Coordinates of C-alpha atoms and ligand atoms in Angstrom, one line a residue:
M1 CA 0.0 0.0 0.0
S2 CA 1.4 3.4 -0.9
Q3 CA 0.9 6.1 1.7
T4 CA 0.6 9.7 0.6
V5 CA 1.3 12.6 3.0
T6 CA -1.6 14.9 2.3
P7 CA -2.0 18.6 3.2
E8 CA -4.6 17.5 5.8
L9 CA -2.1 15.2 7.5
R10 CA 0.5 17.9 7.5
A11 CA -2.0 20.3 9.1
W12 CA -2.8 17.6 11.7
I13 CA 0.9 17.1 12.5
V14 CA 1.4 20.9 13.0
A15 CA -1.7 21.1 15.2
Q16 CA -0.5 18.3 17.4
A17 CA 2.9 19.9 17.8
T18 CA 1.4 23.3 18.5
A19 CA -0.8 21.7 21.1
G20 CA 2.3 20.5 22.9
F21 CA 2.2 16.8 22.0
A22 CA 5.7 15.3 22.0
P23 CA 6.8 14.1 18.6
D24 CA 7.1 10.5 19.9
A25 CA 3.4 10.6 20.9
V26 CA 2.4 12.0 17.5
L27 CA 4.5 9.2 15.8
R28 CA 2.8 6.6 18.0
A29 CA -0.7 7.9 17.1
M30 CA 0.2 7.8 13.4
V31 CA 1.5 4.2 13.6
E32 CA -1.6 3.2 15.5
A33 CA -3.7 4.7 12.7
G34 CA -1.9 2.4 10.2
W35 CA 1.0 4.5 9.0
T36 CA 4.3 2.7 8.4
E37 CA 6.7 3.9 11.0
A38 CA 9.4 5.0 8.5
V39 CA 6.9 6.9 6.4
A40 CA 5.3 8.5 9.5
L41 CA 8.7 9.6 10.8
D42 CA 9.7 11.2 7.5
A43 CA 6.4 13.0 7.3
L44 CA 6.8 14.2 10.9
E45 CA 10.3 15.4 10.3
H46 CA 9.6 17.2 7.0
T47 CA 6.4 18.8 8.1
L48 CA 7.8 20.1 11.4
S49 CA 11.0 21.4 9.9
E50 CA 9.1 23.2 7.1
H51 CA 6.7 24.6 9.7
L52 CA 9.6 25.8 11.9
A53 CA 11.3 27.5 9.0
Q54 CA 8.1 29.6 8.5
R55 CA 7.8 30.6 12.1
A56 CA 9.4 33.4 14.1
P57 CA 12.2 31.8 16.3
A58 CA 10.4 33.0 19.5
Q59 CA 7.6 30.5 19.1
P60 CA 9.0 27.1 20.0
V61 CA 7.4 23.9 18.6
S62 CA 8.6 20.6 19.8
Q63 CA 10.7 18.7 17.2
P64 CA 11.3 15.0 16.7
P65 CA 14.2 13.8 18.9
R66 CA 16.5 13.3 15.9
R67 CA 19.8 14.7 15.0
R68 CA 20.1 16.7 11.8
A69 CA 21.0 14.1 9.2
S70 CA 21.9 16.3 6.2
A71 CA 24.7 18.7 5.8
P72 CA 24.6 22.4 5.4
A73 CA 24.4 23.5 1.7
D74 CA 27.5 25.7 1.6
G75 CA 31.1 24.8 0.6
A76 CA 33.0 21.6 1.3
A77 CA 35.2 23.2 3.9
S78 CA 32.2 23.8 6.2
F79 CA 30.9 20.2 6.0
A80 CA 30.2 19.5 9.6
P81 CA 27.4 17.0 9.8
A82 CA 25.4 16.4 13.0
L83 CA 25.9 12.6 12.4
P84 CA 29.0 10.9 11.1
Q85 CA 28.7 10.7 7.3
P86 CA 30.8 11.0 4.2
D87 CA 30.3 14.1 2.1
L88 CA 28.3 12.8 -0.9
R89 CA 27.3 16.2 -2.2
G90 CA 27.8 16.2 -5.9
A91 CA 27.7 12.4 -6.1
P92 CA 31.5 11.8 -6.0
R93 CA 32.9 8.4 -7.1
L94 CA 36.0 8.9 -4.9
L95 CA 36.3 10.5 -1.5
D96 CA 39.5 12.1 -0.1
A97 CA 40.2 10.3 3.2
G98 CA 43.5 12.2 3.8
D99 CA 46.1 9.5 3.0
R100 CA 43.9 7.5 0.7
E101 CA 41.1 7.8 -1.9
V102 CA 38.1 5.8 -0.9
A103 CA 35.5 4.6 -3.5
V104 CA 31.8 5.1 -3.0
L105 CA 30.3 1.8 -4.3
A106 CA 26.7 2.1 -3.2
S107 CA 24.6 4.3 -0.9
L108 CA 21.1 4.2 0.6
R109 CA 19.0 6.9 2.2
R110 CA 17.1 4.7 4.8
P111 CA 18.9 3.1 6.4
Q112 CA 21.5 5.8 5.9
L113 CA 24.2 3.5 4.5
V114 CA 27.3 3.6 2.3
V115 CA 29.4 0.8 0.9
F116 CA 33.1 1.9 0.5
G117 CA 35.8 0.4 -1.6
N118 CA 39.5 0.6 -1.0
L119 CA 39.3 1.9 2.5
L120 CA 42.2 -0.3 3.7
A121 CA 45.1 -1.5 1.6
P122 CA 45.6 -5.3 1.5
E123 CA 48.8 -5.0 3.6
E124 CA 46.8 -3.0 6.2
C125 CA 44.2 -5.7 6.4
E126 CA 46.8 -8.4 6.8
A127 CA 48.7 -6.4 9.5
L128 CA 45.5 -5.9 11.5
V129 CA 44.7 -9.6 11.4
A130 CA 48.2 -10.5 12.4
A131 CA 48.2 -8.1 15.3
A132 CA 44.7 -9.2 16.4
R133 CA 45.1 -13.0 16.0
P134 CA 47.1 -13.8 19.2
R135 CA 44.6 -11.7 21.3
M136 CA 41.3 -13.3 20.1
S137 CA 38.7 -14.7 22.6
R138 CA 35.0 -15.5 22.3
S139 CA 33.1 -12.3 21.6
L140 CA 31.3 -10.6 24.4
T141 CA 28.4 -8.1 23.8
V142 CA 27.6 -5.1 26.0
E143 CA 24.7 -6.1 28.3
T144 CA 22.2 -3.4 28.4
Q145 CA 20.4 -5.2 31.3
T146 CA 23.3 -4.5 33.6
G147 CA 25.8 -2.2 31.8
G148 CA 28.4 -5.0 31.9
E149 CA 29.5 -7.5 29.2
A150 CA 28.4 -11.1 28.7
L151 CA 28.7 -14.1 26.3
N152 CA 26.0 -14.0 23.8
A153 CA 24.7 -17.1 22.0
D154 CA 23.7 -14.9 19.0
R155 CA 27.3 -14.0 18.4
T156 CA 29.6 -16.9 17.7
S157 CA 32.6 -15.0 16.5
Q158 CA 35.9 -14.5 18.3
G159 CA 37.0 -10.9 19.0
M160 CA 39.4 -8.4 20.6
F161 CA 39.6 -4.6 20.9
F162 CA 42.5 -2.4 20.1
R163 CA 42.9 0.7 22.2
R164 CA 42.5 4.0 20.3
G165 CA 45.8 5.0 18.9
E166 CA 47.4 1.8 20.2
T167 CA 49.9 1.5 17.2
E168 CA 50.9 3.6 14.3
L169 CA 48.7 1.4 12.0
I170 CA 45.6 1.8 14.3
A171 CA 46.2 5.6 14.6
R172 CA 46.5 5.9 10.8
I173 CA 43.3 4.0 10.2
E174 CA 41.4 6.0 12.8
A175 CA 42.6 9.3 11.3
R176 CA 41.4 8.1 7.9
I177 CA 38.0 7.1 9.2
A178 CA 37.6 10.4 11.0
R179 CA 38.4 12.3 7.8
L180 CA 36.1 10.1 5.7
L181 CA 33.1 10.4 8.1
H182 CA 33.7 13.9 9.3
W183 CA 33.7 12.7 12.9
P184 CA 36.5 13.2 15.4
V185 CA 38.8 10.3 16.4
S186 CA 38.0 11.2 20.0
H187 CA 34.3 10.2 19.5
G188 CA 35.2 6.6 18.4
E189 CA 35.4 3.4 20.4
G190 CA 38.6 1.4 20.0
L191 CA 38.7 -0.7 16.8
Q192 CA 37.2 -4.2 17.3
V193 CA 38.4 -7.2 15.3
L194 CA 36.1 -10.2 14.8
Q195 CA 37.0 -13.6 13.4
Y196 CA 34.2 -15.9 12.2
R197 CA 35.0 -19.6 11.6
P198 CA 32.7 -21.8 9.4
G199 CA 29.2 -21.8 11.0
A200 CA 29.9 -18.7 13.1
E201 CA 27.5 -15.8 12.7
Y202 CA 26.2 -12.6 14.3
K203 CA 22.4 -12.7 14.5
P204 CA 20.5 -9.5 13.5
H205 CA 20.7 -6.8 16.1
Y206 CA 21.0 -3.0 16.5
D207 CA 24.3 -1.5 17.5
Y208 CA 22.8 1.4 19.6
F209 CA 22.0 0.8 23.2
D210 CA 18.3 0.2 23.9
P211 CA 17.1 3.2 25.9
R212 CA 14.5 1.0 27.6
E213 CA 17.1 -1.2 29.2
P214 CA 18.3 -0.5 32.7
G215 CA 22.0 -0.7 31.9
T216 CA 22.0 1.9 29.1
A217 CA 22.3 4.9 31.3
K218 CA 25.6 3.6 32.7
I219 CA 27.0 2.5 29.3
T220 CA 26.2 5.9 27.7
Q221 CA 27.9 7.9 30.5
R222 CA 31.0 7.4 28.5
G223 CA 30.5 9.2 25.2
G224 CA 26.7 9.0 24.9
Q225 CA 24.9 6.8 22.4
R226 CA 26.4 5.0 19.5
V227 CA 25.4 6.9 16.3
A228 CA 27.1 5.0 13.5
T229 CA 28.9 1.8 12.7
L230 CA 31.7 1.0 10.2
V231 CA 32.3 -2.7 9.4
I232 CA 35.6 -3.2 7.5
Y233 CA 36.2 -6.5 5.7
L234 CA 39.8 -7.7 6.3
N235 CA 39.6 -10.9 4.2
E236 CA 37.2 -12.8 2.0
P237 CA 35.4 -16.0 3.2
V238 CA 34.9 -18.5 0.4
R239 CA 31.1 -18.6 0.9
G240 CA 28.7 -16.8 3.2
G241 CA 29.5 -14.2 5.8
G242 CA 27.7 -11.2 4.2
T243 CA 26.5 -8.3 6.3
T244 CA 22.7 -8.4 6.1
F245 CA 20.1 -5.6 6.6
P246 CA 16.8 -7.6 6.9
D247 CA 14.6 -4.5 6.9
V248 CA 15.6 -3.6 3.4
G249 CA 16.7 -7.0 2.0
L250 CA 20.3 -5.9 1.5
E251 CA 23.4 -8.1 1.9
V252 CA 26.9 -6.6 1.6
A253 CA 29.5 -9.1 0.4
P254 CA 32.7 -9.2 2.4
Q255 CA 35.5 -8.0 0.1
R256 CA 38.9 -7.3 1.6
G257 CA 39.6 -3.6 2.2
N258 CA 35.9 -2.6 1.6
A259 CA 33.5 -1.5 4.3
V260 CA 29.9 -0.9 5.0
F261 CA 28.9 2.2 7.0
F262 CA 25.6 3.0 8.5
A263 CA 24.3 5.8 10.8
Y264 CA 21.3 6.0 13.2
D265 CA 20.0 9.4 14.1
R266 CA 18.2 7.9 17.1
P267 CA 18.2 4.6 19.0
H268 CA 15.0 3.4 17.4
P269 CA 14.1 0.5 14.9
A270 CA 12.7 3.2 12.6
T271 CA 16.3 3.8 11.5
Q272 CA 16.0 0.4 9.8
T273 CA 19.6 -0.4 10.9
L274 CA 18.8 -3.9 12.0
H275 CA 21.8 -5.9 10.7
G276 CA 23.6 -9.2 11.1
G277 CA 26.6 -11.2 10.1
A278 CA 25.3 -14.1 8.0
P279 CA 26.8 -17.6 8.8
V280 CA 30.2 -18.2 7.2
L281 CA 29.6 -21.3 5.1
E282 CA 33.2 -22.0 3.9
G283 CA 36.5 -20.3 4.8
E284 CA 37.0 -17.7 7.5
K285 CA 35.8 -14.1 7.9
W286 CA 37.7 -11.3 9.6
V287 CA 36.3 -7.8 10.1
A288 CA 37.2 -4.7 12.0
T289 CA 34.3 -2.7 13.5
K290 CA 34.4 1.0 14.4
W291 CA 31.5 2.3 16.5
L292 CA 31.1 6.0 16.7
R293 CA 29.6 7.8 19.7
E294 CA 27.7 11.1 19.9
R295 CA 30.4 12.7 22.2
E296 CA 34.0 12.2 23.2
F297 CA 34.5 8.6 24.3
T298 CA 37.0 8.5 27.1
Ligands
PD2_1 O1 30.7 -9.0 10.7 C1 29.6 -8.5 10.4 O2 29.3 -8.6 9.2 C2 28.9 -7.8 11.4 C3 27.5 -7.9 11.4 C4 26.8 -7.2 12.3 C5 29.4 -7.0 12.4 C6 28.6 -6.4 13.3 N1 27.3 -6.5 13.3 C7 29.2 -5.6 14.4 O3 30.4 -5.7 14.6 O4 28.4 -4.9 15.1
ZN2 ZN1 26.4 -4.9 14.6

């Protein structure tokens, strides 16, 4: 079913906001009335930002709790997005990441996602695997119930974390990512390396911390929420091991040196950033994941 945002719906949204209803309550009402959440969210955002632009600044209207996802329209030097993202204005095929040109292989608006080519050189991938290999142990996931870490049956990979800036190689890669995504090195978690053996997988999940879980307040004291993920492929399994996005039926093939980036402007399924690591069917899979936080991560 196609859903059209009519002038009547826009007027209703503005009336709700003016009456002081929180955007989340308006969104809930729309979903209960049969609107697809993503369509409702888009309608809400566009209607309210249009409406705000027409109002005097002294008259506040509540806005959806989202970060500004698009960049200002002026020159490249002033590109300072409110979320990590590459500068895709002008549809470039290659992006300047400081010490390397990175290819834009594919992009999607929702989820906000970009597939990069040539982010790491083959030698950098090999060096990362070699440095990580002796330090691998069964992957833990952050436990939002308690704020601690625990073994998770949905994640059968092995993993380790590098400290930020731990070696020259790590610092170089972090600086490149910061330049590519216009997000400071200080706002990133340490690079995590994962190894999947045949049969290993990472079942679909969100990378943000669920605000409804009791441990989330503690976890987000350091750097706030996660706002984006970059999964870098360090090798190529023979079969299987793609990164899947079930909400949109997308699977990104693991190709050494390439990466998939996705951002989430709020910790909510409407971002459509549900994703997983499909089971490795033959061979091994190695990836490095960089999670970006909204503030400095200390
Ligand atoms: O290895 C992957 O493809 C993958 C899939 C889902 C990695 C992550 N999530 C992650 O590191 O968060
Ligand atoms: Zn993930």
